[in-house]
Amino acid sequence: MGKEDVSAKKRRKINTSSSSDTSKPVPVDIYKRVVEFEESEAQLRPAEKDATLFKKICQDIRHLFAEISELKTKDTDEAREKINAKRIEASLNLVALKKLNRLEKVRTRAGRDALHKEKQRVDSTHLLLQNLLYEADHLNKEVTKCLQFKSKDEEIELVSLEDFFANAPAEISRPDLTKTDEHQLQLARLEWELRQRRELSAACNELISSKERVAAAIAAARSRLDALVPHLRDVLKSTKPLQECLALRLDDKRDEARAASLLPSPLFLLFANTSAYSDALGSNSVAVSISGDEDEARRLEQLNNVDSDLVASNDSDSDQENNEDDQREKKKRHHRNAKISKEEKAEAKKKEVLKKHPLNVQVSVKVQDGTALNLIFSYLLHLKIVVVKFTVSLPKPITGVSAADVLNGHCILNELYPGDTGCDSPHPATSYLLNAAGISEDFQYFISELGKPYIWAQRMCGLDFMATITEDQKINKNNNLCPSLSVSTVENFILTLKKRLKSRVELMKELQDLESGKILPVKGDFPCPIRLSGSLTQWQSVGWPEYSQSPSTSFLIAEGLVNPNDLLYRAIITRQSAKLVALVALRSDYPRKAPMFSLTLHWNGTHHAGINDDIRDIERFINTDLGSEDKKQHTLSVQITKLLTCLDILLETTGSSEFPPDKVMFCPVRGRNRLKPYKFLKQGNGVFVQY
Amino acid sequence: MLDKILYNTVLSQTLSPCGKYLIAGNIYSQLAVYDLDRILNPVVELLTSDYNKPKHIHTLESGHQICSLASTEKFLIVGTVNEISGWDWKSAVSSKLSKPSWSIRIPSRSSMEQTDVNSLWLSEDESKLYAGCGDNNVYVFHLEDGRLVSTFKGHNNFIHAIDGRHQQLITASEDGCVMLWDTRTSSSHNKLEPHTNSKVSRPDIGKWVGSVALGEDWIVCGGGPRLALWHLRSLDAVTVFDIPDHGIHVSFFYDDSVFAGGAAKHFYQLSYSGEVKVELPVSATTVYSAVLRTNPKVLAIAGSSPEIDLCTTFNYRDQVLHFR
């Protein structure tokens, strides 16, 4: 198409407004000019108007088509004419459409370009923002790093502010400056600190050197003393012949004293007090000696000294010592043999805990007839208690089984003081110590091998455990040694023990007689009837199981009057077909406490106090002091004599022909309880009455 | 030496007329006063461990055993040896026992002789006191002036128990006889000898009769011989009670049953036909005393033991009192 066409069209289309542009002469490339023109036109023309124009033209074309088709149906010349006209008109319209389309295309491209440009701009701005943010972050980090910086001076402990201002000289403290400036204050304090430390270090050095000087002086003195020992020994040796000549026992005494100095302090206290007592009373009634391995004791003492140097604290803290020992032991074992079996370890540990001091004190107490009791006191180093073993030596052998028991075995020291059975450790800490050493057994388990920890033994050694001692007024808070306690206890104990020994010897003689069926004639004013018809046929000691199983004793046991520690005997008294079994319980402190009888009569059935009032009446008469006010001497014999009398009375009052009455009684039975006359009245030949 | 109280024996008990107090007397001449109110209806907050101990224990000056106790509206009557004394109730339950309000001496032949007052019985109108004594006699005293009204003689050994009803009195003795007396004429009109009856006799225990009680038509008695129910008019042993005892010391009628105890492990309640209704286990080796009251319902059983058993339902032992 020619440009004339285009311009013509344009002219038609944009009638007035653009006619001036097109008419301008174009010197440059026509195509370019057209393009530029079109672009500017597209810019200038509003898009909405073009859109409505486009729609209108489309409408016109449709109308034209419709008219053409109508005319075609007519098929006339006139119509043909018209059709031609119309056809031209429609074509022109199509040209306009084309123009509009072009404009639209140009416009779209321009919009797209603009968008693209805008996008690029946004991108670059965003990049810039990122850069700035990163930089800010980095700067922040640097700031915190700076803030967290630690200076060395913060670790140094400084004197407090008040002290600093009070003590430091003004040229260091510079109060006018430092009072206001925190940093200057810190610097000043540091300076003061440095100067003080320097001074102290100098003083320390000086002291160390003076100490060394003194140590050297001591060593010199010691070596001089050591040189003196052989001389002294020579002197001692040379006095020996003189001592022998004059029969002085100075050396023995000295040996004893040396051994005594090695004793652990509780045993030393015991030894000192008892030997003083024996000096005062003469050695034939109380004798004391020390036995055991002296060298071992010396070694132990040295070890202890080292320990006490190391551990400057008190020695009562036994746990600590134990631990130390344990640790030492462990180390040794590790060196020697890493694989020692567990049992061996436990065994060794047990031995260590239950270790005795190698020295022990022997005390022997004698009574007049030559019977002596040898007590061996040993000290358990770790449990810190004293245990006692003992033997009895007799002037002549004892006949009779039950009599021998009285002096032998455990029972002689049993309950020397009330409640003191020696069956458990009096020290409250013992069980903890045993537990700490990993020993599961109670202390009782070891008593048979170690000896008994009687409370009196602890007190004789000045050990006082408040938990178990109630009668003592002054209670010591810890188990410090109490010498006055030992003094008073030693005397008390020896007297008590002598009394006990004496009464046991007497009891032994009495039992010897009883066992052979003899009953000692009763001395004193106890009224004795002329003839006793029953006889003691057996006297035997019995064990607790047999005693406690008898129905007759259940009452005494239930009342807590008899316990397994008592001496238990069975006496059998017979008269014709009647047999009376008496179970007798002697308390440990017999004859202070009277023996207790529980009776079973086998005659016409079995009778005991639980089911028969007559037996109960006899028991009442014998066991309580209803029947007599006599002296305490020979209580056992007195009671058995009484028992024989009562049995006679009971049997004779039954009216059985087997037992003819030969005792004088006012009335054989009296009262609703049908009481028999057990009480003897000295009237004429003697009468038996109820009350 | 053991404490004699472990071998305590309570021979008699009585209840105060108000039912508040139980009095028990033992062979050591001690009287124990129990506050039943406190024991049976305890206030839990005030309950102490000694609630079952006596409120007071009085010891009599004479030192003789307390053989029997009885109570009237006004007095507590205590029979000891050679003497019967009366205290008014107010002083008896106070903390300190004063001098007795009155006392009667038992007439005796010689000064040496000691006469136990083994059993006391009061006539229904509480005007006369009958005392069965250790000198084989029953003495009747007038309570108003303490005058001896009459003496019933006839037994050959000491008297264990007496009981009565209307004009009749019955006594049981160590000699093995049970005698019936007319209180108006002071003479014995009938006599029972259980040990001669082969159904009831137990020669190994003895012929003594420890207890007797008189009912409307019946007599119950026992001792060495077995506990048996006898018909009052024909004097036949109608029922012989088969219980494992070694001597009867307590028996009485209550509510169509016979209550009995003695040297046995139980205290028995028996029907007239001989069946055992209730067996109460007892603390005492031998039961010497049982007292019963319906308001408040209480049965106290005592004997040779420092314990007294208390039953409030009569069916089981629910409390044990200590006399020590």
PDB file of N, CA and C in Angstrom, chain A residues 35-62:
ATOM      1  N   VAL A  35       6.686   5.132  11.672  1.00  0.00           N
ATOM      2  CA  VAL A  35       6.694   4.427  12.977  1.00  0.00           C
ATOM      3  C   VAL A  35       6.613   5.430  14.116  1.00  0.00           C
ATOM      4  N   GLU A  36       7.472   6.441  14.032  1.00  0.00           N
ATOM      5  CA  GLU A  36       7.448   7.435  15.101  1.00  0.00           C
ATOM      6  C   GLU A  36       6.082   8.070  15.247  1.00  0.00           C
ATOM      7  N   PHE A  37       5.517   8.389  14.073  1.00  0.00           N
ATOM      8  CA  PHE A  37       4.208   9.003  14.098  1.00  0.00           C
ATOM      9  C   PHE A  37       3.200   8.121  14.775  1.00  0.00           C
ATOM     10  N   GLU A  38       3.225   6.900  14.352  1.00  0.00           N
ATOM     11  CA  GLU A  38       2.265   5.956  14.949  1.00  0.00           C
ATOM     12  C   GLU A  38       2.438   5.853  16.461  1.00  0.00           C
ATOM     13  N   GLU A  39       3.703   5.825  16.822  1.00  0.00           N
ATOM     14  CA  GLU A  39       3.950   5.686  18.282  1.00  0.00           C
ATOM     15  C   GLU A  39       3.382   6.888  19.025  1.00  0.00           C
ATOM     16  N   SER A  40       3.680   8.048  18.509  1.00  0.00           N
ATOM     17  CA  SER A  40       3.186   9.237  19.212  1.00  0.00           C
ATOM     18  C   SER A  40       1.674   9.275  19.183  1.00  0.00           C
ATOM     19  N   GLU A  41       1.118   8.833  18.015  1.00  0.00           N
ATOM     20  CA  GLU A  41      -0.345   8.812  17.925  1.00  0.00           C
ATOM     21  C   GLU A  41      -0.931   7.888  18.978  1.00  0.00           C
ATOM     22  N   ALA A  42      -0.317   6.724  19.095  1.00  0.00           N
ATOM     23  CA  ALA A  42      -0.819   5.750  20.083  1.00  0.00           C
ATOM     24  C   ALA A  42      -0.751   6.329  21.500  1.00  0.00           C
ATOM     25  N   GLN A  43       0.346   7.125  21.731  1.00  0.00           N
ATOM     26  CA  GLN A  43       0.466   7.762  23.041  1.00  0.00           C
ATOM     27  C   GLN A  43      -0.651   8.765  23.265  1.00  0.00           C
ATOM     28  N   LEU A  44      -0.934   9.451  22.253  1.00  0.00           N
ATOM     29  CA  LEU A  44      -1.845  10.583  22.398  1.00  0.00           C
ATOM     30  C   LEU A  44      -3.282  10.122  22.520  1.00  0.00           C
ATOM     31  N   ARG A  45      -3.649   9.178  21.663  1.00  0.00           N
ATOM     32  CA  ARG A  45      -5.058   8.772  21.649  1.00  0.00           C
ATOM     33  C   ARG A  45      -5.414   7.989  22.886  1.00  0.00           C
ATOM     34  N   PRO A  46      -6.537   8.324  23.449  1.00  0.00           N
ATOM     35  CA  PRO A  46      -6.931   7.546  24.624  1.00  0.00           C
ATOM     36  C   PRO A  46      -7.411   6.158  24.218  1.00  0.00           C
ATOM     37  N   ALA A  47      -7.009   5.174  24.918  1.00  0.00           N
ATOM     38  CA  ALA A  47      -7.276   3.781  24.578  1.00  0.00           C
ATOM     39  C   ALA A  47      -8.765   3.467  24.678  1.00  0.00           C
ATOM     40  N   GLU A  48      -9.444   4.049  25.621  1.00  0.00           N
ATOM     41  CA  GLU A  48     -10.866   3.725  25.825  1.00  0.00           C
ATOM     42  C   GLU A  48     -11.685   4.182  24.617  1.00  0.00           C
ATOM     43  N   LYS A  49     -11.348   5.372  24.158  1.00  0.00           N
ATOM     44  CA  LYS A  49     -12.099   5.882  23.022  1.00  0.00           C
ATOM     45  C   LYS A  49     -11.926   4.957  21.843  1.00  0.00           C
ATOM     46  N   ASP A  50     -10.698   4.499  21.622  1.00  0.00           N
ATOM     47  CA  ASP A  50     -10.427   3.590  20.520  1.00  0.00           C
ATOM     48  C   ASP A  50     -11.248   2.340  20.646  1.00  0.00           C
ATOM     49  N   ALA A  51     -11.370   1.866  21.874  1.00  0.00           N
ATOM     50  CA  ALA A  51     -12.122   0.627  22.102  1.00  0.00           C
ATOM     51  C   ALA A  51     -13.573   0.836  21.669  1.00  0.00           C
ATOM     52  N   THR A  52     -14.204   1.972  22.068  1.00  0.00           N
ATOM     53  CA  THR A  52     -15.598   2.200  21.682  1.00  0.00           C
ATOM     54  C   THR A  52     -15.698   2.382  20.167  1.00  0.00           C
ATOM     55  N   LEU A  53     -14.711   3.038  19.645  1.00  0.00           N
ATOM     56  CA  LEU A  53     -14.695   3.224  18.193  1.00  0.00           C
ATOM     57  C   LEU A  53     -14.652   1.869  17.490  1.00  0.00           C
ATOM     58  N   PHE A  54     -13.794   1.019  18.006  1.00  0.00           N
ATOM     59  CA  PHE A  54     -13.655  -0.331  17.450  1.00  0.00           C
ATOM     60  C   PHE A  54     -14.986  -1.060  17.474  1.00  0.00           C
ATOM     61  N   LYS A  55     -15.656  -0.966  18.571  1.00  0.00           N
ATOM     62  CA  LYS A  55     -16.938  -1.650  18.687  1.00  0.00           C
ATOM     63  C   LYS A  55     -17.948  -1.092  17.699  1.00  0.00           C
ATOM     64  N   LYS A  56     -17.938   0.233  17.585  1.00  0.00           N
ATOM     65  CA  LYS A  56     -18.896   0.870  16.689  1.00  0.00           C
ATOM     66  C   LYS A  56     -18.658   0.409  15.239  1.00  0.00           C
ATOM     67  N   ILE A  57     -17.395   0.393  14.850  1.00  0.00           N
ATOM     68  CA  ILE A  57     -17.063   0.001  13.477  1.00  0.00           C
ATOM     69  C   ILE A  57     -17.499  -1.418  13.220  1.00  0.00           C
ATOM     70  N   CYS A  58     -17.250  -2.281  14.209  1.00  0.00           N
ATOM     71  CA  CYS A  58     -17.668  -3.686  14.060  1.00  0.00           C
ATOM     72  C   CYS A  58     -19.171  -3.748  13.813  1.00  0.00           C
ATOM     73  N   GLN A  59     -19.924  -2.945  14.575  1.00  0.00           N
ATOM     74  CA  GLN A  59     -21.375  -2.906  14.436  1.00  0.00           C
ATOM     75  C   GLN A  59     -21.760  -2.481  13.007  1.00  0.00           C
ATOM     76  N   ASP A  60     -21.085  -1.428  12.528  1.00  0.00           N
ATOM     77  CA  ASP A  60     -21.373  -0.912  11.214  1.00  0.00           C
ATOM     78  C   ASP A  60     -21.150  -1.982  10.178  1.00  0.00           C
ATOM     79  N   ILE A  61     -20.049  -2.690  10.310  1.00  0.00           N
ATOM     80  CA  ILE A  61     -19.740  -3.743   9.334  1.00  0.00           C
ATOM     81  C   ILE A  61     -20.825  -4.776   9.343  1.00  0.00           C
ATOM     82  N   ARG A  62     -21.302  -5.157  10.492  1.00  0.00           N
ATOM     83  CA  ARG A  62     -22.356  -6.160  10.559  1.00  0.00           C
ATOM     84  C   ARG A  62     -23.593  -5.670   9.839  1.00  0.00           C
TER      85      ARG A  62
END
